[in-house]
Tab-separated table of C-alpha atoms and ligand atoms in Angstrom:
chain	number	residue	atom	x	y	z
A	1	MET	CA	-0.274	-0.204	0.246
A	2	LYS	CA	1.030	3.427	-0.906
A	3	ASN	CA	1.024	6.582	1.498
A	4	ALA	CA	-2.125	8.582	1.245
A	5	ASP	CA	-2.119	11.351	-1.217
A	6	PHE	CA	-5.637	12.490	-0.041
A	7	LEU	CA	-6.688	11.601	3.198
A	8	THR	CA	-9.722	13.409	5.742
A	9	GLY	CA	-12.273	12.189	8.355
A	10	ILE	CA	-16.044	12.821	8.970
A	11	THR	CA	-17.081	13.226	12.343
A	12	THR	CA	-20.132	10.592	13.134
A	13	SER	CA	-22.341	13.160	14.740
A	14	GLY	CA	-25.586	14.272	12.833
A	15	THR	CA	-27.677	13.607	9.967
A	16	PRO	CA	-26.070	14.301	6.471
A	17	HIS	CA	-27.571	17.741	4.902
A	18	LEU	CA	-27.375	19.840	1.866
A	19	GLY	CA	-24.466	21.828	3.164
A	20	ASN	CA	-21.854	18.452	3.756
A	21	TYR	CA	-23.168	17.290	0.380
A	22	VAL	CA	-21.657	20.451	-1.467
A	23	GLY	CA	-18.740	21.227	1.173
A	24	ALA	CA	-17.276	18.022	1.804
A	25	ILE	CA	-19.267	15.188	0.143
A	26	ARG	CA	-19.526	16.143	-3.801
A	27	PRO	CA	-15.033	16.931	-3.725
A	28	ALA	CA	-14.526	13.756	-2.014
A	29	VAL	CA	-16.903	11.723	-4.123
A	30	GLU	CA	-15.329	13.110	-7.946
A	31	SER	CA	-11.654	12.609	-6.365
A	32	SER	CA	-12.492	8.835	-5.087
A	33	LYS	CA	-12.900	8.540	-8.953
A	34	ASN	CA	-9.608	9.648	-9.894
A	35	PRO	CA	-7.197	6.255	-10.884
A	36	ASP	CA	-4.451	8.133	-10.070
A	37	LEU	CA	-5.305	9.604	-6.767
A	38	ASN	CA	-4.919	7.439	-3.310
A	39	SER	CA	-7.329	8.995	-1.287
A	40	TYR	CA	-8.747	7.521	2.150
A	41	TYR	CA	-11.490	8.930	3.793
A	42	PHE	CA	-13.148	7.534	6.815
A	43	LEU	CA	-15.910	7.851	9.627
A	44	ALA	CA	-14.425	9.933	12.615
A	45	ASP	CA	-16.006	7.833	15.044
A	46	TYR	CA	-13.819	8.117	18.008
A	47	HIS	CA	-14.048	12.058	17.406
A	48	SER	CA	-17.495	11.520	17.904
A	49	LEU	CA	-17.438	10.088	21.373
A	50	ILE	CA	-15.996	14.111	22.363
A	51	LYS	CA	-19.445	15.303	22.577
A	52	ASN	CA	-22.048	12.852	22.178
A	53	HIS	CA	-22.460	10.117	24.979
A	54	ASP	CA	-25.741	8.730	23.441
A	55	PRO	CA	-24.618	5.139	21.811
A	56	LYS	CA	-27.742	4.938	19.523
A	57	LYS	CA	-27.090	8.391	17.985
A	58	ARG	CA	-23.747	7.347	17.426
A	59	GLN	CA	-24.472	4.222	15.244
A	60	GLN	CA	-27.370	5.921	13.973
A	61	SER	CA	-25.373	8.524	12.743
A	62	THR	CA	-22.406	6.507	11.160
A	63	LEU	CA	-25.249	4.438	9.427
A	64	GLU	CA	-26.679	7.514	8.090
A	65	ILE	CA	-23.169	8.873	6.700
A	66	ALA	CA	-21.729	5.873	5.136
A	67	ALA	CA	-25.130	4.959	3.662
A	68	ALA	CA	-25.103	9.147	2.421
A	69	TRP	CA	-21.519	8.936	0.960
A	70	ILE	CA	-21.918	5.802	-1.041
A	71	ALA	CA	-25.346	6.472	-2.497
A	72	MET	CA	-23.911	9.708	-3.600
A	73	GLY	CA	-21.508	7.605	-5.693
A	74	LEU	CA	-18.347	7.240	-3.503
A	75	ASP	CA	-15.897	5.091	-5.689
A	76	TYR	CA	-15.187	2.836	-2.295
A	77	LYS	CA	-13.338	0.177	-4.714
A	78	ASN	CA	-10.889	3.070	-5.879
A	79	CYS	CA	-10.560	4.590	-2.624
A	80	VAL	CA	-9.716	3.705	1.003
A	81	PHE	CA	-12.950	4.191	2.543
A	82	TYR	CA	-13.414	2.745	6.790
A	83	ARG	CA	-14.324	3.614	9.900
A	84	GLN	CA	-11.740	4.794	12.498
A	85	SER	CA	-12.732	1.961	14.978
A	86	ASP	CA	-11.855	-0.707	12.981
A	87	ILE	CA	-8.002	0.600	12.747
A	88	PRO	CA	-6.588	-0.491	15.999
A	89	GLU	CA	-3.617	1.261	15.214
A	90	ILE	CA	-4.812	4.475	15.380
A	91	PRO	CA	-4.983	4.585	19.135
A	92	GLU	CA	-2.081	3.181	19.937
A	93	LEU	CA	-0.213	5.680	17.587
A	94	THR	CA	-1.937	8.519	19.426
A	95	TRP	CA	-0.668	7.366	22.859
A	96	ILE	CA	2.963	6.914	21.190
A	97	ILE	CA	2.559	10.871	19.827
A	98	THR	CA	0.568	12.021	22.805
A	99	CYS	CA	3.989	11.587	24.953
A	100	LEU	CA	5.370	13.861	22.585
A	101	THR	CA	3.336	16.899	22.292
A	102	ALA	CA	3.545	19.598	24.564
A	103	LYS	CA	0.765	20.300	27.206
A	104	GLY	CA	1.228	23.912	25.916
A	105	LEU	CA	0.554	23.095	22.141
A	106	MET	CA	-2.723	21.769	23.542
A	107	ASN	CA	-3.884	24.929	25.510
A	108	ARG	CA	-3.743	26.924	22.262
A	109	ALA	CA	-5.891	24.741	20.363
A	110	HIS	CA	-9.059	26.548	19.364
A	111	ALA	CA	-12.089	23.740	20.670
A	112	TYR	CA	-10.360	23.994	23.639
A	113	LYS	CA	-9.979	28.109	24.338
A	114	ALA	CA	-13.902	28.502	23.228
A	115	ALA	CA	-14.640	25.749	25.719
A	116	VAL	CA	-12.866	27.712	28.427
A	117	GLN	CA	-14.058	30.804	27.297
A	118	ASP	CA	-17.687	29.790	27.501
A	119	ASN	CA	-16.819	28.864	31.288
A	120	GLU	CA	-15.607	32.217	32.061
A	121	ALA	CA	-18.211	34.483	30.376
A	122	ASP	CA	-20.444	31.985	32.598
A	123	LYS	CA	-18.442	33.064	35.730
A	124	ASN	CA	-18.170	29.728	36.533
A	125	THR	CA	-15.110	29.407	39.283
A	126	ASP	CA	-13.350	26.864	37.274
A	127	SER	CA	-12.356	27.479	33.515
A	128	ASP	CA	-11.947	23.813	32.620
A	129	LYS	CA	-15.550	22.784	34.059
A	130	ALA	CA	-16.913	19.769	32.311
A	131	ILE	CA	-14.157	19.911	29.655
A	132	THR	CA	-12.745	16.278	29.035
A	133	MET	CA	-9.286	14.888	28.149
A	134	GLY	CA	-11.265	13.716	24.751
A	135	LEU	CA	-11.659	17.494	23.793
A	136	PHE	CA	-8.255	18.434	25.236
A	137	SER	CA	-6.523	16.298	23.467
A	138	TYR	CA	-8.381	15.856	20.634
A	139	PRO	CA	-5.812	17.084	18.171
A	140	ILE	CA	-3.291	14.356	19.002
A	141	LEU	CA	-5.888	11.577	17.699
A	142	MET	CA	-6.520	13.875	14.787
A	143	ALA	CA	-2.778	13.717	13.894
A	144	ALA	CA	-2.648	9.858	14.864
A	145	ASP	CA	-5.353	9.919	11.661
A	146	ILE	CA	-2.967	11.358	9.176
A	147	LEU	CA	0.430	10.031	10.412
A	148	MET	CA	-1.076	6.660	10.565
A	149	PHE	CA	-1.353	6.605	6.730
A	150	ASN	CA	1.816	9.459	5.920
A	151	ALA	CA	-1.053	11.667	4.425
A	152	LYS	CA	0.152	14.345	2.220
A	153	ASN	CA	-3.089	16.066	2.071
A	154	VAL	CA	-5.461	16.668	4.528
A	155	PRO	CA	-8.780	18.403	2.583
A	156	VAL	CA	-10.632	20.504	5.503
A	157	GLY	CA	-12.706	23.626	6.325
A	158	LYS	CA	-10.781	26.723	7.450
A	159	ASP	CA	-11.593	25.573	11.345
A	160	GLN	CA	-9.503	22.587	10.692
A	161	ILE	CA	-6.456	24.197	9.870
A	162	GLN	CA	-4.702	24.994	12.925
A	163	HIS	CA	-5.114	20.824	13.651
A	164	ILE	CA	-2.895	20.383	10.841
A	165	GLU	CA	-0.160	22.712	11.832
A	166	MET	CA	-0.411	20.648	15.232
A	167	THR	CA	0.018	17.648	13.437
A	168	ARG	CA	3.160	19.060	11.709
A	169	ASP	CA	4.778	19.897	14.441
A	170	ILE	CA	3.898	16.800	16.382
A	171	ALA	CA	5.437	14.710	13.326
A	172	ALA	CA	8.743	17.218	13.352
A	173	ARG	CA	8.904	16.246	17.010
A	174	PHE	CA	8.498	12.591	16.381
A	175	ASN	CA	11.282	13.006	13.146
A	176	HIS	CA	13.470	14.925	15.036
A	177	GLN	CA	13.435	12.698	18.455
A	178	TYR	CA	13.605	9.685	16.776
A	179	LYS	CA	13.968	8.912	13.220
A	180	LYS	CA	12.468	10.690	10.288
A	181	LEU	CA	9.151	8.225	9.526
A	182	PHE	CA	6.435	10.852	8.806
A	183	ILE	CA	5.711	13.547	6.135
A	184	LEU	CA	4.494	16.843	7.243
A	185	PRO	CA	1.293	16.836	5.906
A	186	GLU	CA	-0.731	19.880	4.496
A	187	ALA	CA	-3.909	21.148	4.783
A	188	LYS	CA	-6.225	21.510	1.003
A	189	VAL	CA	-9.281	24.337	2.063
A	190	ASP	CA	-10.894	24.428	-1.045
A	191	GLU	CA	-11.896	27.764	-1.575
A	192	SER	CA	-13.986	26.881	-4.757
A	193	SER	CA	-16.018	24.243	-3.019
A	194	ALA	CA	-19.210	26.030	-1.966
A	195	ILE	CA	-20.623	27.013	1.498
A	196	LEU	CA	-24.084	26.630	1.422
A	197	ALA	CA	-26.566	29.038	3.205
A	198	GLY	CA	-29.389	27.604	5.206
A	199	LEU	CA	-32.742	28.067	5.959
A	200	ASP	CA	-32.217	31.299	7.731
A	201	GLY	CA	-29.445	32.726	5.376
A	202	ARG	CA	-26.900	31.944	7.698
A	203	LYS	CA	-24.348	28.802	6.867
A	204	MET	CA	-26.427	25.700	6.825
A	205	SER	CA	-24.998	23.921	9.816
A	206	LYS	CA	-25.875	21.425	12.541
A	207	SER	CA	-25.683	24.023	15.347
A	208	TYR	CA	-27.708	26.437	13.775
A	209	ASN	CA	-30.535	23.509	13.081
A	210	ASN	CA	-31.139	25.461	9.612
A	211	PHE	CA	-30.198	22.669	7.471
A	212	ILE	CA	-31.770	20.535	4.920
A	213	PRO	CA	-31.038	17.153	5.304
A	214	LEU	CA	-30.213	15.171	1.548
A	215	PHE	CA	-32.231	12.050	1.946
A	216	GLY	CA	-35.263	13.246	3.311
A	217	THR	CA	-38.465	12.577	1.188
A	218	GLN	CA	-39.701	14.415	-1.522
A	219	LYS	CA	-42.316	16.271	0.297
A	220	GLN	CA	-40.048	16.927	3.726
A	221	LEU	CA	-37.639	18.630	0.743
A	222	ARG	CA	-40.340	20.321	-0.913
A	223	LYS	CA	-42.010	21.660	2.354
A	224	MET	CA	-38.250	22.555	3.782
A	225	ILE	CA	-37.468	24.834	0.755
A	226	MET	CA	-40.465	26.428	1.228
A	227	LYS	CA	-39.544	27.536	4.341
A	228	ILE	CA	-36.512	29.011	3.349
A	229	THR	CA	-36.214	32.647	4.137
A	230	THR	CA	-36.707	35.642	1.648
A	231	ASN	CA	-37.221	38.850	1.422
A	232	SER	CA	-40.739	40.718	0.788
A	233	LEU	CA	-40.462	41.599	-2.891
A	234	ALA	CA	-43.898	40.919	-5.151
A	235	PRO	CA	-43.596	39.136	-8.019
A	236	ASP	CA	-42.502	41.053	-11.135
A	237	GLU	CA	-40.278	43.329	-8.930
A	238	PRO	CA	-36.743	42.959	-9.861
A	239	LYS	CA	-34.475	40.867	-6.928
A	240	ASP	CA	-31.155	40.676	-6.306
A	241	PRO	CA	-29.551	37.176	-6.790
A	242	ALA	CA	-26.286	38.073	-4.862
A	243	THR	CA	-28.076	38.056	-1.433
A	244	CYS	CA	-31.132	35.324	-1.559
A	245	THR	CA	-30.624	32.616	-0.187
A	246	LEU	CA	-32.387	30.440	-2.912
A	247	PHE	CA	-30.092	31.623	-5.273
A	248	SER	CA	-27.328	30.468	-3.420
A	249	ILE	CA	-28.296	27.297	-3.217
A	250	TYR	CA	-29.445	27.012	-6.856
A	251	LYS	CA	-25.722	28.140	-8.121
A	252	ALA	CA	-24.464	25.616	-5.850
A	253	PHE	CA	-26.283	22.752	-7.948
A	254	ALA	CA	-26.494	24.398	-11.208
A	255	THR	CA	-23.902	24.827	-14.533
A	256	GLN	CA	-22.586	28.155	-14.940
A	257	ALA	CA	-25.059	28.822	-17.789
A	258	GLN	CA	-28.101	27.640	-15.707
A	259	THR	CA	-27.083	30.434	-13.155
A	260	ARG	CA	-26.762	32.717	-15.519
A	261	ASP	CA	-29.485	32.427	-17.162
A	262	MET	CA	-31.597	32.205	-13.379
A	263	ALA	CA	-29.578	35.404	-12.659
A	264	ALA	CA	-31.613	36.962	-15.466
A	265	ARG	CA	-34.546	36.321	-14.417
A	266	TYR	CA	-33.984	37.759	-10.773
A	267	SER	CA	-33.681	40.953	-12.871
A	268	GLN	CA	-36.871	39.953	-14.525
A	269	GLY	CA	-38.732	39.498	-11.451
A	270	ILE	CA	-39.316	36.207	-11.190
A	271	GLY	CA	-41.741	35.592	-8.167
A	272	TRP	CA	-40.654	33.696	-4.768
A	273	GLY	CA	-43.256	31.339	-5.483
A	274	THR	CA	-42.074	29.944	-8.478
A	275	MET	CA	-38.275	29.985	-7.956
A	276	LYS	CA	-38.898	27.859	-4.591
A	277	GLN	CA	-40.614	25.799	-6.677
A	278	GLU	CA	-37.817	25.346	-9.551
A	279	LEU	CA	-35.744	24.980	-6.708
A	280	PHE	CA	-36.884	22.060	-5.247
A	281	GLU	CA	-37.658	20.349	-8.735
A	282	TYR	CA	-33.833	20.925	-9.513
A	283	ILE	CA	-32.458	19.550	-6.434
A	284	ASP	CA	-35.105	16.485	-6.525
A	285	GLN	CA	-33.903	15.686	-9.765
A	286	ILE	CA	-30.419	15.590	-8.794
A	287	LEU	CA	-31.189	13.037	-5.988
A	288	LYS	CA	-33.751	11.227	-6.758
A	289	GLU	CA	-31.684	8.464	-7.990
A	290	PRO	CA	-29.127	8.630	-4.426
A	291	ARG	CA	-32.291	8.697	-2.728
A	292	THR	CA	-33.398	5.480	-3.835
A	293	ARG	CA	-30.039	4.128	-3.375
A	294	TYR	CA	-29.612	5.514	-0.110
A	295	ASN	CA	-32.805	3.669	1.309
A	296	GLU	CA	-31.914	0.519	0.067
A	297	LEU	CA	-28.471	0.879	1.962
A	298	MET	CA	-30.490	2.225	5.304
A	299	GLU	CA	-32.580	-1.346	5.075
A	300	ASN	CA	-29.572	-3.334	4.336
A	301	PRO	CA	-27.087	-2.078	7.122
A	302	SER	CA	-24.983	-5.225	6.699
A	303	ASP	CA	-24.160	-4.406	3.386
A	304	ILE	CA	-22.881	-0.969	4.681
A	305	GLU	CA	-20.536	-3.138	6.947
A	306	THR	CA	-19.582	-5.145	4.199
A	307	ILE	CA	-17.965	-2.090	2.642
A	308	LEU	CA	-16.596	-1.000	5.761
A	309	GLN	CA	-14.444	-4.092	6.377
A	310	GLU	CA	-13.276	-4.392	3.362
A	311	GLY	CA	-12.285	-0.578	3.805
A	312	ALA	CA	-10.659	-1.529	7.477
A	313	ALA	CA	-8.683	-4.452	5.901
A	314	ARG	CA	-6.769	-2.094	2.710
A	315	ALA	CA	-6.251	0.760	5.243
A	316	ARG	CA	-4.662	-2.042	7.603
A	317	GLN	CA	-2.503	-3.414	4.900
A	318	PHE	CA	-0.610	0.043	5.422
A	319	SER	CA	-1.336	0.698	9.349
A	320	VAL	CA	0.090	-2.586	10.741
A	321	PRO	CA	3.374	-2.846	9.028
A	322	PHE	CA	3.363	0.860	9.657
A	323	LEU	CA	3.078	1.020	13.231
A	324	ASP	CA	5.216	-1.771	13.509
A	325	LYS	CA	7.746	0.042	12.158
A	326	ILE	CA	7.136	3.211	14.551
A	327	LYS	CA	6.833	0.722	17.619
A	328	LYS	CA	10.563	-0.616	16.714
A	329	CYS	CA	11.462	3.088	16.362
A	330	VAL	CA	10.848	4.449	19.965
A	331	GLY	CA	11.912	0.706	20.932
A	332	LEU	CA	8.570	-1.002	21.924
A	333	THR	CA	9.754	-4.282	20.179
A	334	SER	CA	10.452	-7.828	20.701
A	335	LEU	CA	12.941	-8.842	23.000
A	336	GLY	CA	14.344	-11.965	21.077
B	401	LIG	N1	-12.027	16.799	12.684
B	401	LIG	C1	-12.663	16.866	11.453
B	401	LIG	C2	-13.532	17.701	11.832
B	401	LIG	O1	-14.744	18.179	12.602
B	401	LIG	C3	-12.985	15.443	11.820
B	401	LIG	C4	-11.613	14.926	11.452
B	401	LIG	C5	-11.077	13.639	12.130
B	401	LIG	C6	-10.280	14.629	9.941
B	401	LIG	N2	-9.772	13.438	12.242
B	401	LIG	C7	-9.415	13.949	10.579
B	401	LIG	C8	-10.232	15.515	9.365
B	401	LIG	C9	-8.344	13.885	10.191
B	401	LIG	C10	-8.878	15.239	8.656
B	401	LIG	C11	-7.782	14.439	8.690
B	401	LIG	O2	-14.165	18.244	10.727
């Protein structure tokens, strides 16, 4: 097995929505089909332990996310698609690098700092109140995900850049302390991948509860689109596409020519009712086939399990011998 050219993880929390699709799933599905790339995509279920303590929700989310990626056309035979907790080498590596990671580096992690600030704002006497070691050291687990496969490029959102920098820092320490085993990974922030607006016009996100699920029923999809906030301009009044949530969602799916045509119809004053109906029809036609595949997969979780097991076996062709090498290098090895 070769080093990973691209590697990225998807935390298994929540239900996949349209924003996840245009921001993460669609670009990953495209590169999964590229025969020249060795890409790794995994379900970060150990990461999901940090915030969610409900076993059923974790199972459900893992199932939904795996089904969504496959239904959307992930070429799981060409890439390596696996579940983090099926790779025991990852937590082993996590401990090895935990012992090389400066506590001060983790003190500076955004997620931890934000939690401390929330406690201080709430006037808690303990600024670490309710903060687990999982949250505190989560960048180390993420570093292990990446270093385990010596990944070169890590496609992530802007909020994750700091974690990739920390990974480089940790890898460099290992290379310096023991032996040069690790490549220093780079964050690949895709500026062109769309950030979708949600029902209220803010970024579509689970935390704002303004999302449209990728695989609701056709009826639900229509209902959600009808709920999107617009201004009160009447039909026939010219409208500004640049500030319109409906338009921005349309644009994230449509071709350039279709987007230009739609912009022209905005200046001619397309009515909100018509626009909503057209947006619904457009997205529904894209989701129709994948929705059928998704529903089939959801009814046959053992098919998904088989795909994940095959993926884990392929991932471990790399991680087992590589962890062996790492352990030898730090002196965790057989005595005779
Ligand atoms: N922390 C990432 C997120 O919340 C998910 C993730 C876990 C990840 N491990 C990773 C992303 C390794 C890239 C590489 O989005």
